[in-house]
Amino acid sequence: GENVEQHPSTLSVQEGDSAVIKCTYSDSASNYFPWYKQELGKGPQLIIDIRSNVGEKKDQRIAVTLNKTAKHFSLHITETQPEDSAVYFCAARSPGSSGSRLTFGEGTQLTVNP
Amino acid sequence: EPEVTQTPSHQVTQMGQEVILRCVPISNHLYFYWYRQILGQKVEFLVSFYNNEISEKSEIFDDQFSVERPDGSNFTLKIRSTKLEDSAMYFCASSIAGASYEQYFGPGTRLTVT
């Protein structure tokens, strides 16, 4: 089955700096890659996603890039703010019996220092 | 904005007892999911449900687990005889359709088995 690895596990940046989180996946058939933000005591919140027919997607300060050949994708947050502090999870979806299972990475604890 | 809701937020139960975790998916969504997150670990897929039947389940989802959509709004996860290792955060998610669509997560139910 699919395996997703994520790094770094913790990331500390100064407010205004950029943050980059990277994930690799194992199943070359995976075709959908969402990113979730999880604040303490809350459920994962979808912040951006990318499909395998696209190499990059941007939404304001957040962007995601996908390299299908290398099987890795990255989350880029620019001009970080203290409210960006949270755990970020990447995930991948591979066509399976229903094609709906998400496989998650281990998570990255992002801390933005004021 | 519509959201997935879950009850209770925290459930404490004794080993061997049955528990039912409840979810109300987003109203026009047709696919429903359960995931779990053991403290400090990654989010893991349990089961997906569509058209009143399980469409996919993971190796974690053994005979002690069952899911049901008892009416037009609720989606439940039942654990028949809880074990200590079932202690985790359980997240319900829903999507408007299957493989190509975003999954939206609820806030979770923290299950503690003593």
Coordinates of N, CA and C in Angstrom, one line a residue:
Chain A
G1 N 0.8 -1.2 0.0 CA 0.0 0.0 0.0 C 0.8 1.2 0.0
E2 N 0.2 2.4 0.0 CA 0.9 3.6 -0.1 C 1.5 3.9 1.3
N3 N 2.7 4.6 1.2 CA 3.4 5.0 2.4 C 3.9 6.5 2.1
V4 N 3.6 7.3 3.1 CA 3.9 8.7 3.0 C 4.9 9.1 4.1
E5 N 6.0 9.7 3.7 CA 7.0 10.2 4.7 C 7.0 11.7 4.7
Q6 N 7.1 12.3 5.8 CA 7.1 13.8 5.9 C 8.2 14.3 6.8
H7 N 8.8 15.4 6.3 CA 9.9 16.0 7.2 C 10.0 17.5 6.9
P8 N 10.4 18.3 7.8 CA 10.9 17.8 9.1 C 9.7 17.5 10.1
S9 N 10.0 17.0 11.2 CA 9.0 16.7 12.2 C 8.7 18.0 13.0
T10 N 9.7 18.8 13.2 CA 9.4 20.1 13.8 C 10.1 21.2 13.0
L11 N 9.5 22.4 13.0 CA 10.1 23.5 12.2 C 9.8 24.8 12.9
S12 N 10.8 25.5 13.2 CA 10.6 26.8 13.9 C 11.2 27.9 13.1
V13 N 10.3 28.9 12.8 CA 10.7 30.1 12.0 C 10.4 31.4 12.6
Q14 N 11.0 32.4 12.2 CA 10.7 33.8 12.7 C 9.5 34.3 11.8
E15 N 8.7 35.1 12.5 CA 7.5 35.7 11.8 C 8.0 36.4 10.5
G16 N 7.4 36.2 9.4 CA 7.7 36.8 8.2 C 8.6 36.0 7.3
D17 N 9.3 35.0 7.9 CA 10.1 34.0 7.1 C 9.2 33.0 6.4
S18 N 9.8 32.3 5.5 CA 9.1 31.2 4.8 C 9.3 29.9 5.4
A19 N 8.3 29.0 5.3 CA 8.4 27.6 5.8 C 8.2 26.6 4.7
V20 N 8.9 25.6 4.6 CA 8.8 24.6 3.6 C 8.7 23.2 4.3
I21 N 7.7 22.4 4.0 CA 7.5 21.1 4.5 C 7.5 20.1 3.3
K22 N 8.2 19.0 3.4 CA 8.3 18.1 2.3 C 7.8 16.7 2.6
C23 N 7.2 16.1 1.6 CA 6.6 14.8 1.7 C 7.0 13.9 0.5
T24 N 7.2 12.7 0.7 CA 7.5 11.7 -0.4 C 6.4 10.6 -0.3
Y25 N 6.1 10.0 -1.4 CA 5.1 9.0 -1.4 C 5.6 7.8 -2.2
S26 N 5.0 6.6 -2.0 CA 5.6 5.4 -2.6 C 4.8 4.9 -3.8
D27 N 3.6 5.2 -3.9 CA 2.7 4.6 -4.9 C 2.6 5.6 -6.1
S28 N 3.3 5.2 -7.2 CA 3.3 6.1 -8.4 C 1.9 6.4 -8.9
A29 N 0.9 5.5 -8.5 CA -0.5 5.7 -9.0 C -1.2 6.8 -8.2
S30 N -0.7 7.2 -7.1 CA -1.4 8.2 -6.3 C -1.6 9.5 -7.1
N31 N -2.8 10.1 -7.0 CA -3.2 11.1 -7.9 C -3.8 12.4 -7.2
Y32 N -3.8 12.4 -5.8 CA -4.4 13.5 -5.1 C -3.6 13.7 -3.8
F33 N -3.2 15.0 -3.6 CA -2.3 15.2 -2.5 C -2.8 16.4 -1.7
P34 N -3.6 16.2 -0.6 CA -4.0 17.3 0.2 C -3.1 17.6 1.4
W35 N -3.2 18.9 1.8 CA -2.5 19.3 3.0 C -3.5 19.7 4.1
Y36 N -3.3 19.3 5.3 CA -4.2 19.6 6.4 C -3.4 20.4 7.5
K37 N -4.1 21.3 8.1 CA -3.6 22.0 9.3 C -4.4 21.6 10.5
Q38 N -3.7 21.2 11.6 CA -4.4 20.8 12.8 C -3.9 21.6 13.9
E39 N -4.9 22.4 14.5 CA -4.6 23.1 15.7 C -4.9 22.3 16.9
L40 N -4.4 22.7 18.0 CA -4.5 21.9 19.2 C -6.0 21.7 19.6
G41 N -6.4 20.4 19.7 CA -7.7 20.1 20.1 C -8.7 20.1 19.0
K42 N -8.3 20.3 17.8 CA -9.2 20.4 16.7 C -8.9 19.3 15.6
G43 N -9.9 19.1 14.7 CA -9.7 18.2 13.6 C -8.8 18.8 12.5
P44 N -8.3 17.9 11.6 CA -7.5 18.4 10.5 C -8.4 19.3 9.6
Q45 N -7.8 20.4 9.2 CA -8.5 21.4 8.3 C -7.8 21.4 7.0
L46 N -8.5 21.1 5.9 CA -7.9 21.1 4.6 C -7.5 22.6 4.2
I47 N -6.3 22.8 3.9 CA -5.8 24.1 3.5 C -5.5 24.3 2.0
I48 N -5.0 23.2 1.4 CA -4.7 23.3 0.0 C -4.6 21.8 -0.5
D49 N -4.8 21.6 -1.8 CA -4.6 20.3 -2.3 C -4.1 20.4 -3.8
I50 N -3.5 19.3 -4.3 CA -3.1 19.3 -5.7 C -3.3 18.0 -6.3
R51 N -3.7 18.0 -7.5 CA -3.9 16.7 -8.3 C -2.8 16.5 -9.2
S52 N -2.7 15.2 -9.6 CA -1.4 14.8 -10.3 C -1.3 15.3 -11.7
N53 N -2.3 16.0 -12.2 CA -2.1 16.6 -13.5 C -1.6 18.1 -13.4
V54 N -1.3 18.5 -12.2 CA -0.8 19.9 -12.0 C 0.5 19.8 -11.3
G55 N 1.4 20.8 -11.6 CA 2.7 20.8 -11.0 C 2.8 21.7 -9.8
E56 N 1.9 22.7 -9.8 CA 2.0 23.7 -8.7 C 0.6 24.4 -8.5
K57 N 0.3 24.7 -7.3 CA -0.9 25.4 -7.0 C -0.7 26.4 -5.9
K58 N -1.3 27.6 -6.0 CA -1.0 28.6 -5.1 C -2.3 29.2 -4.6
D59 N -2.4 29.5 -3.3 CA -3.5 30.2 -2.7 C -3.0 31.2 -1.7
Q60 N -2.9 32.4 -2.1 CA -2.4 33.5 -1.2 C -1.0 33.2 -0.7
R61 N -0.8 33.0 0.6 CA 0.5 32.8 1.1 C 0.9 31.3 1.1
I62 N 0.0 30.4 0.6 CA 0.3 29.0 0.6 C 0.4 28.5 -0.8
A63 N 1.4 27.6 -1.0 CA 1.6 27.0 -2.3 C 2.0 25.6 -2.1
V64 N 1.7 24.7 -3.1 CA 2.1 23.3 -3.1 C 2.7 23.0 -4.4
T65 N 3.8 22.2 -4.4 CA 4.4 21.8 -5.6 C 4.4 20.3 -5.6
L66 N 4.4 19.7 -6.8 CA 4.3 18.3 -7.0 C 5.3 17.9 -8.0
N67 N 6.2 16.9 -7.7 CA 7.1 16.3 -8.6 C 6.8 14.8 -8.8
K68 N 6.1 14.5 -9.8 CA 5.6 13.1 -10.0 C 6.7 12.1 -10.2
T69 N 7.7 12.6 -11.0 CA 8.9 11.8 -11.3 C 9.6 11.3 -10.0
A70 N 9.8 12.3 -9.1 CA 10.5 12.0 -7.9 C 9.6 11.5 -6.8
K71 N 8.3 11.6 -7.0 CA 7.3 11.2 -6.1 C 7.4 12.0 -4.8
H72 N 7.5 13.3 -4.9 CA 7.5 14.1 -3.7 C 6.7 15.4 -4.0
F73 N 6.2 16.0 -2.9 CA 5.4 17.2 -2.9 C 5.7 18.0 -1.7
S74 N 5.6 19.3 -1.8 CA 6.0 20.2 -0.8 C 4.9 21.3 -0.5
L75 N 4.9 21.7 0.7 CA 4.0 22.9 1.1 C 5.0 24.1 1.4
H76 N 4.6 25.2 0.8 CA 5.4 26.4 1.0 C 4.5 27.5 1.6
I77 N 4.9 28.0 2.8 CA 4.1 29.1 3.4 C 5.1 30.3 3.4
T78 N 4.6 31.4 2.8 CA 5.4 32.6 2.8 C 4.9 33.6 3.8
E79 N 5.7 34.5 4.2 CA 5.3 35.6 5.2 C 4.6 35.0 6.4
T80 N 5.2 34.1 7.0 CA 4.5 33.3 8.1 C 4.1 34.3 9.2
Q81 N 3.0 33.9 9.8 CA 2.4 34.6 11.0 C 2.3 33.7 12.1
P82 N 2.2 34.3 13.4 CA 2.1 33.4 14.5 C 0.8 32.4 14.4
E83 N -0.2 32.9 13.8 CA -1.4 32.0 13.7 C -1.2 30.9 12.7
D84 N -0.1 30.8 12.0 CA 0.3 29.7 11.2 C 0.8 28.5 12.0
S85 N 1.1 28.8 13.3 CA 1.6 27.8 14.2 C 0.6 26.7 14.4
A86 N 1.0 25.4 14.0 CA 0.1 24.3 14.1 C 0.8 23.0 13.7
V87 N 0.2 21.9 13.6 CA 0.7 20.7 13.0 C 0.2 20.6 11.6
Y88 N 1.1 20.4 10.7 CA 0.7 20.3 9.3 C 0.9 18.8 8.8
F89 N -0.1 18.3 8.2 CA -0.1 16.9 7.7 C -0.2 16.9 6.1
C90 N 0.6 16.1 5.5 CA 0.4 15.9 4.1 C -0.3 14.5 4.0
A91 N -0.9 14.3 2.8 CA -1.6 13.0 2.6 C -1.5 12.7 1.1
A92 N -1.7 11.4 0.8 CA -1.8 11.0 -0.6 C -3.0 10.1 -0.7
R93 N -3.6 10.1 -1.9 CA -4.7 9.2 -2.2 C -4.3 8.4 -3.4
S94 N -4.3 7.1 -3.3 CA -4.0 6.2 -4.4 C -5.3 5.4 -4.8
P95 N -5.4 5.1 -6.1 CA -6.6 4.4 -6.5 C -6.6 3.0 -5.8
G96 N -7.6 2.7 -5.1 CA -7.7 1.4 -4.4 C -9.0 0.8 -4.8
S97 N -9.6 0.0 -3.8 CA -10.8 -0.6 -4.1 C -11.9 0.5 -4.3
S98 N -11.8 1.6 -3.6 CA -12.7 2.7 -3.7 C -12.0 4.0 -4.2
G99 N -10.7 4.0 -4.0 CA -9.9 5.2 -4.4 C -10.1 6.3 -3.5
S100 N -10.6 6.1 -2.2 CA -10.9 7.3 -1.4 C -10.0 7.3 -0.1
R101 N -9.2 6.3 0.1 CA -8.4 6.2 1.4 C -7.3 7.3 1.3
L102 N -7.2 8.1 2.3 CA -6.0 9.0 2.4 C -5.0 8.4 3.3
T103 N -3.7 8.4 2.9 CA -2.6 8.0 3.7 C -1.8 9.2 4.1
F104 N -1.7 9.4 5.4 CA -1.1 10.6 6.0 C 0.4 10.4 6.3
G105 N 1.1 11.6 6.2 CA 2.5 11.6 6.8 C 2.4 11.8 8.3
E106 N 3.6 11.9 8.9 CA 3.7 11.9 10.3 C 3.4 13.2 10.9
G107 N 3.4 14.3 10.1 CA 3.1 15.6 10.7 C 4.3 16.4 10.9
T108 N 4.1 17.7 10.8 CA 5.2 18.7 11.1 C 4.7 19.7 12.1
Q109 N 5.3 19.9 13.2 CA 4.9 20.9 14.2 C 5.6 22.2 13.7
L110 N 4.8 23.1 13.2 CA 5.4 24.4 12.8 C 5.2 25.5 13.9
T111 N 6.2 26.1 14.3 CA 6.1 27.2 15.3 C 6.6 28.5 14.7
V112 N 5.8 29.5 14.7 CA 6.2 30.8 14.1 C 6.4 31.7 15.3
N113 N 7.6 32.1 15.5 CA 8.0 33.0 16.6 C 7.8 34.5 16.3
P114 N 7.1 35.2 17.1 CA 6.8 36.6 16.8 C 8.1 37.4 16.9
Chain B
E1 N -20.6 28.4 7.2 CA -20.0 27.3 6.4 C -20.3 25.9 7.0
P2 N -20.8 25.0 6.2 CA -21.2 23.7 6.7 C -19.9 23.0 7.2
E3 N -20.1 22.2 8.3 CA -19.0 21.5 8.8 C -19.5 20.1 9.4
V4 N -18.5 19.2 9.6 CA -18.8 17.9 10.1 C -18.7 18.1 11.7
T5 N -19.7 17.5 12.3 CA -19.8 17.6 13.8 C -19.7 16.2 14.4
Q6 N -19.1 16.1 15.6 CA -19.0 14.8 16.2 C -19.3 14.9 17.7
T7 N -19.9 13.8 18.2 CA -20.2 13.7 19.6 C -19.9 12.3 20.1
P8 N -19.6 12.2 21.4 CA -19.1 13.3 22.3 C -17.7 13.8 21.9
S9 N -17.3 14.8 22.6 CA -15.9 15.3 22.3 C -14.9 14.4 23.0
H10 N -15.4 13.8 24.2 CA -14.5 13.0 24.9 C -15.3 11.8 25.6
Q11 N -14.9 10.6 25.4 CA -15.6 9.5 25.9 C -14.6 8.6 26.7
V12 N -14.9 8.4 27.9 CA -14.1 7.5 28.8 C -14.9 6.2 29.0
T13 N -14.2 5.1 28.8 CA -14.9 3.8 28.9 C -14.0 2.8 29.5
Q14 N -14.6 1.7 30.1 CA -13.7 0.7 30.6 C -13.5 -0.4 29.6
M15 N -12.4 -1.0 29.7 CA -12.0 -2.1 28.8 C -13.1 -3.2 28.7
G16 N -13.5 -3.6 27.5 CA -14.5 -4.6 27.3 C -15.9 -4.0 27.1
Q17 N -16.0 -2.7 27.3 CA -17.3 -2.1 27.1 C -17.5 -1.7 25.6
E18 N -18.7 -1.5 25.2 CA -19.1 -1.1 23.9 C -19.2 0.4 23.8
V19 N -18.7 1.1 22.8 CA -18.9 2.5 22.6 C -19.4 2.8 21.2
I20 N -20.2 3.9 21.1 CA -20.6 4.3 19.8 C -20.2 5.8 19.7
L21 N -19.5 6.1 18.7 CA -19.1 7.4 18.4 C -20.0 8.0 17.2
R22 N -20.4 9.2 17.4 CA -21.4 9.7 16.4 C -20.9 10.9 15.6
C23 N -21.3 11.0 14.4 CA -20.9 12.0 13.5 C -22.1 12.5 12.7
V24 N -22.1 13.8 12.4 CA -23.1 14.3 11.4 C -22.3 14.9 10.3
P25 N -22.3 14.2 9.2 CA -21.5 14.7 8.0 C -22.1 16.0 7.4
I26 N -21.4 16.6 6.5 CA -22.0 17.7 5.8 C -23.2 17.3 5.0
S27 N -24.3 18.0 5.0 CA -25.6 17.5 4.5 C -25.6 17.0 3.1
N28 N -24.9 17.6 2.2 CA -25.1 17.1 0.8 C -23.9 16.1 0.4
H29 N -23.2 15.7 1.4 CA -22.1 14.7 1.1 C -22.6 13.3 1.1
L30 N -21.9 12.5 0.3 CA -22.4 11.1 0.1 C -21.4 10.1 0.6
Y31 N -20.1 10.5 0.8 CA -19.1 9.5 1.2 C -18.7 9.9 2.7
F32 N -18.5 8.9 3.5 CA -18.2 9.1 4.9 C -17.0 8.2 5.3
Y33 N -16.3 8.7 6.2 CA -15.0 8.1 6.6 C -14.8 8.1 8.1
W34 N -14.1 7.2 8.6 CA -13.5 7.2 10.0 C -12.0 7.0 9.9
Y35 N -11.3 7.9 10.6 CA -9.9 7.8 10.8 C -9.6 7.8 12.3
R36 N -8.5 7.4 12.7 CA -8.1 7.5 14.1 C -6.6 8.0 14.1
Q37 N -6.3 8.6 15.3 CA -5.0 9.2 15.5 C -4.6 8.8 17.0
I38 N -3.8 7.9 17.1 CA -3.2 7.6 18.4 C -2.3 8.7 18.8
L39 N -2.2 9.0 20.1 CA -1.5 10.2 20.5 C 0.0 10.2 20.0
G40 N 0.3 11.2 19.3 CA 1.7 11.4 18.8 C 2.0 10.6 17.5
Q41 N 1.0 10.0 17.0 CA 1.2 9.2 15.7 C 0.4 9.8 14.6
K42 N 0.6 9.3 13.4 CA -0.1 9.8 12.3 C -1.6 9.4 12.2
V43 N -2.3 10.2 11.4 CA -3.7 9.9 11.2 C -3.8 8.6 10.4
E44 N -4.7 7.7 10.8 CA -4.8 6.4 10.1 C -6.2 6.2 9.6
F45 N -6.3 5.7 8.3 CA -7.6 5.4 7.8 C -8.2 4.1 8.4
L46 N -9.5 4.2 8.7 CA -10.2 3.0 9.2 C -11.2 2.4 8.2
V47 N -12.1 3.3 7.7 CA -13.1 2.8 6.8 C -13.8 3.9 6.0
S48 N -14.2 3.6 4.8 CA -15.0 4.5 4.0 C -16.4 3.8 3.8
F49 N -17.4 4.7 3.6 CA -18.8 4.2 3.5 C -19.6 5.0 2.5
Y50 N -20.3 4.3 1.6 CA -21.0 4.9 0.6 C -22.3 4.1 0.3
N51 N -23.4 4.7 0.1 CA -24.6 4.0 -0.4 C -24.9 2.9 0.6
N52 N -24.8 3.2 1.9 CA -25.2 2.3 3.0 C -24.3 1.0 3.0
E53 N -23.1 1.1 2.5 CA -22.2 -0.1 2.7 C -20.8 0.4 2.7
I54 N -20.0 -0.5 3.3 CA -18.5 -0.2 3.4 C -17.9 -0.3 2.0
S55 N -17.2 0.7 1.6 CA -16.6 0.7 0.3 C -15.1 0.3 0.4
E56 N -14.5 0.6 1.5 CA -13.1 0.2 1.8 C -12.8 0.2 3.3
K57 N -12.0 -0.8 3.7 CA -11.6 -0.8 5.1 C -10.1 -1.1 5.2
S58 N -9.5 -0.7 6.3 CA -8.1 -1.0 6.5 C -8.0 -2.2 7.4
E59 N -6.8 -2.6 7.5 CA -6.5 -3.8 8.3 C -6.8 -3.6 9.8
I60 N -6.8 -2.3 10.2 CA -7.2 -2.0 11.6 C -8.7 -2.3 11.9
F61 N -9.5 -2.1 10.9 CA -10.9 -2.2 11.0 C -11.3 -3.7 11.0
D62 N -11.2 -4.3 12.2 CA -11.5 -5.7 12.3 C -12.9 -5.9 12.8
D63 N -13.2 -7.2 13.2 CA -14.6 -7.5 13.5 C -15.2 -6.8 14.7
Q64 N -14.3 -6.1 15.5 CA -14.9 -5.4 16.7 C -15.4 -4.0 16.3
F65 N -15.1 -3.6 15.1 CA -15.6 -2.3 14.6 C -16.8 -2.5 13.6
S66 N -17.7 -1.6 13.7 CA -18.8 -1.6 12.7 C -19.2 -0.1 12.5
V67 N -19.8 0.1 11.3 CA -20.3 1.5 11.0 C -21.7 1.4 10.5
E68 N -22.4 2.5 10.7 CA -23.8 2.5 10.4 C -24.3 3.9 10.1
R69 N -25.2 4.0 9.2 CA -25.9 5.3 9.0 C -27.4 5.0 9.3
P70 N -27.7 5.2 10.6 CA -29.0 4.8 11.1 C -30.2 5.7 10.6
D71 N -29.8 6.9 10.1 CA -30.9 7.8 9.6 C -30.3 8.6 8.6
G72 N -31.0 9.7 8.1 CA -30.5 10.5 7.0 C -29.4 11.4 7.4
S73 N -29.0 11.5 8.7 CA -28.0 12.5 9.0 C -26.8 12.0 9.8
N74 N -27.0 10.9 10.6 CA -26.0 10.4 11.5 C -25.1 9.3 10.8
F75 N -23.9 9.3 11.2 CA -23.0 8.2 10.8 C -22.2 7.8 12.1
T76 N -22.3 6.5 12.4 CA -21.7 6.1 13.7 C -20.6 5.0 13.5
L77 N -19.7 5.0 14.5 CA -18.7 4.0 14.6 C -18.9 3.3 15.9
K78 N -19.1 2.0 15.8 CA -19.2 1.2 17.1 C -18.0 0.3 17.3
I79 N -17.5 0.4 18.5 CA -16.5 -0.6 18.9 C -17.1 -1.5 19.9
R80 N -17.1 -2.8 19.6 CA -17.9 -3.7 20.4 C -17.3 -4.0 21.8
S81 N -16.1 -4.3 21.9 CA -15.4 -4.6 23.1 C -14.1 -3.9 23.2
T82 N -14.1 -2.7 23.8 CA -12.9 -1.9 23.7 C -11.7 -2.5 24.4
K83 N -10.5 -2.1 23.8 CA -9.3 -2.5 24.4 C -8.5 -1.3 24.7
L84 N -7.5 -1.4 25.5 CA -6.6 -0.3 25.9 C -6.1 0.4 24.7
E85 N -5.7 -0.4 23.7 CA -5.0 0.2 22.5 C -6.0 0.9 21.6
D86 N -7.3 0.8 21.9 CA -8.3 1.6 21.1 C -8.3 3.1 21.5
S87 N -7.6 3.4 22.6 CA -7.5 4.8 23.0 C -6.9 5.6 21.9
A88 N -7.6 6.6 21.5 CA -7.1 7.4 20.4 C -8.1 8.6 20.1
M89 N -7.8 9.4 19.2 CA -8.7 10.4 18.7 C -9.3 9.8 17.5
Y90 N -10.7 9.9 17.4 CA -11.3 9.3 16.2 C -12.0 10.5 15.4
F91 N -11.6 10.5 14.2 CA -12.1 11.6 13.3 C -13.1 11.0 12.3
C92 N -14.2 11.7 12.1 CA -15.1 11.4 11.0 C -14.8 12.4 9.9
A93 N -15.0 12.0 8.7 CA -14.8 12.9 7.6 C -15.9 12.6 6.5
S94 N -16.2 13.6 5.7 CA -17.1 13.4 4.6 C -16.7 14.1 3.3
S95 N -17.1 13.6 2.2 CA -16.8 14.2 0.9 C -18.1 14.1 0.1
I96 N -18.2 15.1 -0.9 CA -19.4 15.2 -1.7 C -19.5 14.0 -2.6
A97 N -18.3 13.5 -3.0 CA -18.3 12.3 -3.9 C -17.0 11.5 -3.4
G98 N -16.6 10.6 -4.3 CA -15.6 9.7 -3.8 C -14.2 10.1 -4.2
A99 N -13.5 9.4 -5.0 CA -12.1 9.5 -5.2 C -11.6 10.8 -5.6
S100 N -12.3 11.6 -6.3 CA -11.8 12.9 -6.8 C -12.0 14.1 -5.9
Y101 N -12.6 13.9 -4.8 CA -13.1 15.0 -4.0 C -12.5 15.2 -2.6
E102 N -12.5 16.4 -2.2 CA -11.9 16.7 -0.9 C -12.6 16.1 0.3
Q103 N -11.9 15.7 1.3 CA -12.5 15.2 2.5 C -12.4 16.2 3.6
Y104 N -13.5 16.5 4.3 CA -13.6 17.4 5.4 C -13.7 16.7 6.7
F105 N -12.9 17.1 7.6 CA -12.9 16.4 8.9 C -13.6 17.1 10.0
G106 N -14.2 16.3 10.9 CA -14.8 16.8 12.1 C -13.7 17.1 13.2
P107 N -14.2 17.6 14.3 CA -13.2 18.0 15.4 C -12.7 16.8 16.2
G108 N -13.3 15.6 16.0 CA -12.8 14.4 16.7 C -13.5 14.1 18.0
T109 N -13.4 12.8 18.3 CA -13.8 12.3 19.7 C -12.6 11.6 20.3
R110 N -12.2 12.1 21.5 CA -11.1 11.5 22.2 C -11.7 10.3 23.0
L111 N -11.2 9.1 22.6 CA -11.7 7.9 23.3 C -10.6 7.5 24.3
T112 N -10.9 7.4 25.5 CA -10.0 6.9 26.5 C -10.5 5.6 27.1
V113 N -9.8 4.5 27.0 CA -10.1 3.2 27.5 C -9.3 2.9 28.7
T114 N -10.0 2.7 29.8 CA -9.2 2.4 31.1 C -9.3 1.0 31.5

